[in-house]
Amino acid sequence: ILDAVHDAGLKVSCIGSPVNKIPYDVMSEAREFDRLKRACYAAQRLNTKRIRIFTPEVPEGQHDEYATRIIAWMSEQKRLAIDQGVTLLHENDAKYWGAYPENSKRLLGELGDDRFKAAFDFANSVLLGYKPYDEWFPWILPHLDTLHIKDARDGQVVPAGEGDGQIEQTLRWLIEQGWNGNLTLEPHLKAAGPLGGFSGPQLFETAVTALRR
């Protein structure tokens, strides 16, 4: 894989791991820790220092009750990241605990630094009923490493700028703030689900064109 990347004149930006993309279960913490160890190994092999992760899902209506346990869980993983010299990027995906702005704000407020940062996905916020610019900015800015460019409207993923993700407004504001982080295309235009999505070459080109526009 690394040879193919180099031959194309590219570099690996981040390991897109599925770590913590599970329902909360105290018995699963060690397993997810081991999965993060494997992600750290992959990062070393692919010469990148960044690993995308999530927070576990908790029962609906019990987010506050689980907050201390979730943060303790993530603290152990951050310690591993420090030991391995990598940075964890928490993504606000689906209905996992950190997908909700108040939860993510608490998580990043306690753990956020150069080894624990945010990868923000516009569509994931919209699909939960939140307005990205209104409810995530400006508080997330000090923690923001990466923007996932994916838009949504009426429960469906759509090309950037065609949904309710306030992407253009947010990008203009970030430019004004001097932000120069990463943009990643994760369009999910053909299929989208809790464990991933698919676009294919033609729809990926559609996503690139929409972002450039």
Short mmCIF file of N, CA, C and O in Angstrom, two decimals, residues 120-199:
data_model
loop_
_atom_site.label_atom_id
_atom_site.label_comp_id
_atom_site.label_asym_id
_atom_site.label_seq_id
_atom_site.Cartn_x
_atom_site.Cartn_y
_atom_site.Cartn_z
N PHE A 120 -14.28 17.02 12.51
CA PHE A 120 -15.69 17.40 12.52
C PHE A 120 -16.36 17.03 11.19
O PHE A 120 -15.88 17.40 10.12
N ASP A 121 -17.48 16.33 11.29
CA ASP A 121 -18.26 15.91 10.12
C ASP A 121 -19.58 16.68 10.09
O ASP A 121 -20.40 16.56 10.99
N PHE A 122 -19.76 17.48 9.04
CA PHE A 122 -20.96 18.31 8.91
C PHE A 122 -22.23 17.46 8.83
O PHE A 122 -23.22 17.72 9.53
N ALA A 123 -22.23 16.46 7.95
CA ALA A 123 -23.45 15.68 7.73
C ALA A 123 -23.88 14.93 8.99
O ALA A 123 -25.08 14.82 9.28
N ASN A 124 -22.90 14.40 9.74
CA ASN A 124 -23.26 13.67 10.96
C ASN A 124 -24.01 14.57 11.93
O ASN A 124 -24.93 14.12 12.63
N SER A 125 -23.62 15.83 11.99
CA SER A 125 -24.31 16.78 12.86
C SER A 125 -25.73 17.04 12.36
O SER A 125 -26.70 17.03 13.14
N VAL A 126 -25.87 17.26 11.06
CA VAL A 126 -27.19 17.52 10.47
C VAL A 126 -28.13 16.33 10.69
O VAL A 126 -29.31 16.50 11.03
N LEU A 127 -27.61 15.13 10.51
CA LEU A 127 -28.45 13.93 10.63
C LEU A 127 -28.95 13.72 12.06
O LEU A 127 -29.92 13.00 12.27
N LEU A 128 -28.29 14.36 13.04
CA LEU A 128 -28.77 14.31 14.42
C LEU A 128 -29.66 15.50 14.76
O LEU A 128 -30.13 15.62 15.89
N GLY A 129 -29.87 16.40 13.78
CA GLY A 129 -30.75 17.54 14.01
C GLY A 129 -30.06 18.80 14.48
O GLY A 129 -30.73 19.73 14.96
N TYR A 130 -28.73 18.87 14.35
CA TYR A 130 -27.99 20.05 14.78
C TYR A 130 -27.49 20.85 13.59
O TYR A 130 -27.19 20.29 12.53
N LYS A 131 -27.38 22.16 13.77
CA LYS A 131 -26.82 23.04 12.75
C LYS A 131 -25.32 23.20 13.03
O LYS A 131 -24.96 23.75 14.08
N PRO A 132 -24.47 22.74 12.12
CA PRO A 132 -23.03 22.72 12.42
C PRO A 132 -22.44 24.06 12.83
O PRO A 132 -21.80 24.16 13.88
N TYR A 133 -22.64 25.08 12.02
CA TYR A 133 -22.02 26.37 12.33
C TYR A 133 -22.60 26.95 13.62
O TYR A 133 -21.87 27.48 14.47
N ASP A 134 -23.89 26.85 13.79
CA ASP A 134 -24.56 27.47 14.93
C ASP A 134 -24.22 26.80 16.25
O ASP A 134 -24.14 27.47 17.29
N GLU A 135 -24.03 25.46 16.23
CA GLU A 135 -23.94 24.73 17.49
C GLU A 135 -22.56 24.11 17.77
O GLU A 135 -22.35 23.56 18.86
N TRP A 136 -21.63 24.23 16.81
CA TRP A 136 -20.29 23.69 17.04
C TRP A 136 -19.20 24.75 17.00
O TRP A 136 -18.10 24.54 17.52
N PHE A 137 -19.47 25.87 16.35
CA PHE A 137 -18.48 26.93 16.22
C PHE A 137 -18.94 28.15 17.01
O PHE A 137 -20.14 28.42 17.08
N PRO A 138 -18.03 28.90 17.63
CA PRO A 138 -16.57 28.81 17.52
C PRO A 138 -15.89 27.91 18.55
O PRO A 138 -14.67 27.79 18.53
N TRP A 139 -16.65 27.28 19.48
CA TRP A 139 -15.98 26.61 20.60
C TRP A 139 -15.05 25.48 20.15
O TRP A 139 -14.04 25.20 20.81
N ILE A 140 -15.35 24.83 19.03
CA ILE A 140 -14.52 23.70 18.61
C ILE A 140 -13.23 24.14 17.93
O ILE A 140 -12.30 23.34 17.78
N LEU A 141 -13.13 25.40 17.54
CA LEU A 141 -12.00 25.85 16.74
C LEU A 141 -10.63 25.52 17.35
O LEU A 141 -9.75 25.03 16.63
N PRO A 142 -10.39 25.75 18.65
CA PRO A 142 -9.05 25.44 19.19
C PRO A 142 -8.68 23.95 19.09
O PRO A 142 -7.50 23.61 19.17
N HIS A 143 -9.69 23.09 18.94
CA HIS A 143 -9.46 21.65 18.91
C HIS A 143 -9.50 21.08 17.49
O HIS A 143 -9.22 19.89 17.29
N LEU A 144 -9.83 21.90 16.51
CA LEU A 144 -10.17 21.40 15.18
C LEU A 144 -8.93 21.07 14.35
O LEU A 144 -8.13 21.94 14.04
N ASP A 145 -8.81 19.80 13.97
CA ASP A 145 -7.72 19.37 13.09
C ASP A 145 -8.22 19.15 11.67
O ASP A 145 -7.55 19.52 10.71
N THR A 146 -9.40 18.55 11.53
CA THR A 146 -9.87 18.08 10.23
C THR A 146 -11.36 18.34 10.07
O THR A 146 -12.13 18.20 11.02
N LEU A 147 -11.76 18.70 8.85
CA LEU A 147 -13.18 18.78 8.49
C LEU A 147 -13.50 17.65 7.52
O LEU A 147 -12.85 17.50 6.49
N HIS A 148 -14.50 16.85 7.86
CA HIS A 148 -15.01 15.85 6.92
C HIS A 148 -16.07 16.52 6.06
O HIS A 148 -17.10 16.98 6.57
N ILE A 149 -15.81 16.58 4.77
CA ILE A 149 -16.73 17.26 3.86
C ILE A 149 -17.80 16.28 3.40
O ILE A 149 -17.60 15.45 2.51
N LYS A 150 -18.93 16.36 4.06
CA LYS A 150 -20.09 15.52 3.78
C LYS A 150 -21.31 16.30 4.21
O LYS A 150 -21.37 16.77 5.34
N ASP A 151 -22.27 16.49 3.33
CA ASP A 151 -23.44 17.31 3.62
C ASP A 151 -24.68 16.42 3.69
O ASP A 151 -24.65 15.26 3.26
N ALA A 152 -25.76 16.94 4.25
CA ALA A 152 -26.98 16.15 4.38
C ALA A 152 -28.21 17.05 4.37
O ALA A 152 -28.16 18.21 4.77
N ARG A 153 -29.31 16.45 3.92
CA ARG A 153 -30.60 17.14 3.92
C ARG A 153 -31.70 16.09 3.92
O ARG A 153 -31.63 15.11 3.20
N ASP A 154 -32.72 16.30 4.76
CA ASP A 154 -33.88 15.40 4.82
C ASP A 154 -33.46 13.95 5.04
O ASP A 154 -34.03 13.02 4.44
N GLY A 155 -32.45 13.76 5.89
CA GLY A 155 -32.04 12.41 6.24
C GLY A 155 -31.17 11.72 5.21
O GLY A 155 -30.84 10.54 5.38
N GLN A 156 -30.75 12.44 4.17
CA GLN A 156 -29.94 11.86 3.12
C GLN A 156 -28.62 12.62 2.97
O GLN A 156 -28.58 13.84 3.14
N VAL A 157 -27.55 11.90 2.64
CA VAL A 157 -26.27 12.53 2.37
C VAL A 157 -26.28 13.08 0.94
O VAL A 157 -26.73 12.41 0.01
N VAL A 158 -25.80 14.32 0.78
CA VAL A 158 -25.81 15.00 -0.51
C VAL A 158 -24.44 15.68 -0.72
O VAL A 158 -23.67 15.83 0.22
N PRO A 159 -24.14 16.11 -1.96
CA PRO A 159 -22.86 16.80 -2.18
C PRO A 159 -22.75 18.09 -1.37
O PRO A 159 -23.76 18.71 -1.01
N ALA A 160 -21.52 18.49 -1.09
CA ALA A 160 -21.26 19.68 -0.27
C ALA A 160 -21.96 20.90 -0.85
O ALA A 160 -21.90 21.17 -2.05
N GLY A 161 -22.63 21.64 0.02
CA GLY A 161 -23.32 22.85 -0.39
C GLY A 161 -24.76 22.63 -0.81
O GLY A 161 -25.51 23.59 -1.00
N GLU A 162 -25.18 21.37 -0.94
CA GLU A 162 -26.55 21.07 -1.35
C GLU A 162 -27.42 20.64 -0.17
O GLU A 162 -28.58 20.27 -0.35
N GLY A 163 -26.86 20.70 1.03
CA GLY A 163 -27.60 20.28 2.21
C GLY A 163 -27.71 21.38 3.24
O GLY A 163 -27.56 22.57 2.93
N ASP A 164 -27.95 20.98 4.49
CA ASP A 164 -28.16 21.93 5.59
C ASP A 164 -26.92 22.04 6.48
O ASP A 164 -27.01 22.49 7.62
N GLY A 165 -25.76 21.65 5.96
CA GLY A 165 -24.55 21.60 6.78
C GLY A 165 -23.84 22.91 6.98
O GLY A 165 -22.83 22.94 7.69
N GLN A 166 -24.32 23.99 6.37
CA GLN A 166 -23.69 25.32 6.52
C GLN A 166 -22.19 25.26 6.19
O GLN A 166 -21.38 25.95 6.78
N ILE A 167 -21.84 24.45 5.19
CA ILE A 167 -20.43 24.23 4.87
C ILE A 167 -19.77 25.49 4.34
O ILE A 167 -18.68 25.88 4.80
N GLU A 168 -20.40 26.16 3.38
CA GLU A 168 -19.77 27.36 2.82
C GLU A 168 -19.61 28.44 3.89
O GLU A 168 -18.55 29.06 4.01
N GLN A 169 -20.63 28.64 4.69
CA GLN A 169 -20.57 29.63 5.76
C GLN A 169 -19.43 29.31 6.72
O GLN A 169 -18.66 30.19 7.13
N THR A 170 -19.30 28.03 7.08
CA THR A 170 -18.26 27.63 8.02
C THR A 170 -16.87 27.79 7.42
O THR A 170 -15.96 28.30 8.09
N LEU A 171 -16.70 27.38 6.17
CA LEU A 171 -15.38 27.51 5.54
C LEU A 171 -14.97 28.97 5.41
O LEU A 171 -13.81 29.31 5.64
N ARG A 172 -15.91 29.83 5.04
CA ARG A 172 -15.58 31.26 4.93
C ARG A 172 -15.14 31.81 6.29
O ARG A 172 -14.18 32.57 6.39
N TRP A 173 -15.86 31.42 7.34
CA TRP A 173 -15.51 31.89 8.69
C TRP A 173 -14.14 31.36 9.12
O TRP A 173 -13.33 32.11 9.67
N LEU A 174 -13.87 30.09 8.82
CA LEU A 174 -12.58 29.52 9.20
C LEU A 174 -11.43 30.19 8.48
O LEU A 174 -10.36 30.41 9.06
N ILE A 175 -11.64 30.53 7.21
CA ILE A 175 -10.60 31.26 6.47
C ILE A 175 -10.34 32.60 7.13
O ILE A 175 -9.19 33.02 7.29
N GLU A 176 -11.40 33.27 7.54
CA GLU A 176 -11.24 34.56 8.23
C GLU A 176 -10.46 34.40 9.53
O GLU A 176 -9.73 35.31 9.94
N GLN A 177 -10.59 33.24 10.18
CA GLN A 177 -9.89 32.99 11.43
C GLN A 177 -8.44 32.53 11.22
O GLN A 177 -7.70 32.34 12.17
N GLY A 178 -8.06 32.32 9.96
CA GLY A 178 -6.72 31.86 9.67
C GLY A 178 -6.52 30.37 9.83
O GLY A 178 -5.39 29.89 9.87
N TRP A 179 -7.62 29.62 9.91
CA TRP A 179 -7.51 28.16 10.07
C TRP A 179 -6.98 27.54 8.78
O TRP A 179 -7.43 27.90 7.68
N ASN A 180 -6.05 26.61 8.89
CA ASN A 180 -5.49 25.97 7.70
C ASN A 180 -5.35 24.46 7.90
O ASN A 180 -4.36 23.85 7.51
N GLY A 181 -6.37 23.88 8.52
CA GLY A 181 -6.35 22.44 8.77
C GLY A 181 -6.70 21.62 7.54
O GLY A 181 -6.70 22.12 6.41
N ASN A 182 -7.02 20.36 7.78
CA ASN A 182 -7.23 19.40 6.70
C ASN A 182 -8.70 19.30 6.31
O ASN A 182 -9.59 19.39 7.16
N LEU A 183 -8.94 19.10 5.01
CA LEU A 183 -10.26 18.75 4.50
C LEU A 183 -10.20 17.32 3.99
O LEU A 183 -9.31 16.99 3.21
N THR A 184 -11.13 16.50 4.42
CA THR A 184 -11.20 15.14 3.90
C THR A 184 -12.56 14.92 3.27
O THR A 184 -13.59 15.31 3.84
N LEU A 185 -12.56 14.32 2.09
CA LEU A 185 -13.82 14.00 1.42
C LEU A 185 -14.28 12.62 1.84
O LEU A 185 -13.56 11.63 1.70
N GLU A 186 -15.48 12.58 2.38
CA GLU A 186 -16.08 11.32 2.83
C GLU A 186 -17.54 11.36 2.35
O GLU A 186 -18.47 11.47 3.15
N PRO A 187 -17.77 11.32 1.03
CA PRO A 187 -19.08 11.74 0.51
C PRO A 187 -20.25 10.79 0.76
O PRO A 187 -21.37 11.25 0.91
N HIS A 188 -20.03 9.47 0.78
CA HIS A 188 -21.13 8.52 1.04
C HIS A 188 -22.34 8.79 0.13
O HIS A 188 -23.49 8.76 0.60
N LEU A 189 -22.13 9.06 -1.14
CA LEU A 189 -23.24 9.49 -2.00
C LEU A 189 -24.04 8.33 -2.59
O LEU A 189 -25.16 8.54 -3.05
N LYS A 190 -23.50 7.12 -2.57
CA LYS A 190 -24.24 5.98 -3.11
C LYS A 190 -24.85 5.14 -2.01
O LYS A 190 -25.95 4.61 -2.15
N ALA A 191 -24.12 4.98 -0.93
CA ALA A 191 -24.60 4.19 0.20
C ALA A 191 -24.01 4.74 1.47
O ALA A 191 -22.85 5.13 1.50
N ALA A 192 -24.82 4.79 2.52
CA ALA A 192 -24.35 5.29 3.81
C ALA A 192 -25.00 4.47 4.91
O ALA A 192 -26.19 4.14 4.84
N GLY A 193 -24.22 4.12 5.91
CA GLY A 193 -24.75 3.35 7.02
C GLY A 193 -23.93 3.58 8.26
O GLY A 193 -22.95 4.33 8.24
N PRO A 194 -24.29 2.94 9.36
CA PRO A 194 -23.59 3.18 10.62
C PRO A 194 -22.13 2.74 10.61
O PRO A 194 -21.34 3.24 11.40
N LEU A 195 -21.76 1.82 9.72
CA LEU A 195 -20.39 1.32 9.72
C LEU A 195 -19.59 1.80 8.51
O LEU A 195 -18.45 1.38 8.30
N GLY A 196 -20.15 2.69 7.70
CA GLY A 196 -19.38 3.20 6.57
C GLY A 196 -20.27 3.62 5.42
O GLY A 196 -21.50 3.62 5.53
N GLY A 197 -19.65 3.98 4.31
CA GLY A 197 -20.40 4.42 3.15
C GLY A 197 -19.62 4.17 1.88
O GLY A 197 -18.47 3.73 1.91
N PHE A 198 -20.26 4.46 0.74
CA PHE A 198 -19.65 4.20 -0.55
C PHE A 198 -20.09 5.27 -1.53
O PHE A 198 -21.22 5.76 -1.46
N SER A 199 -19.19 5.62 -2.44
CA SER A 199 -19.52 6.60 -3.47
C SER A 199 -19.21 6.07 -4.86
O SER A 199 -20.00 6.24 -5.79
#
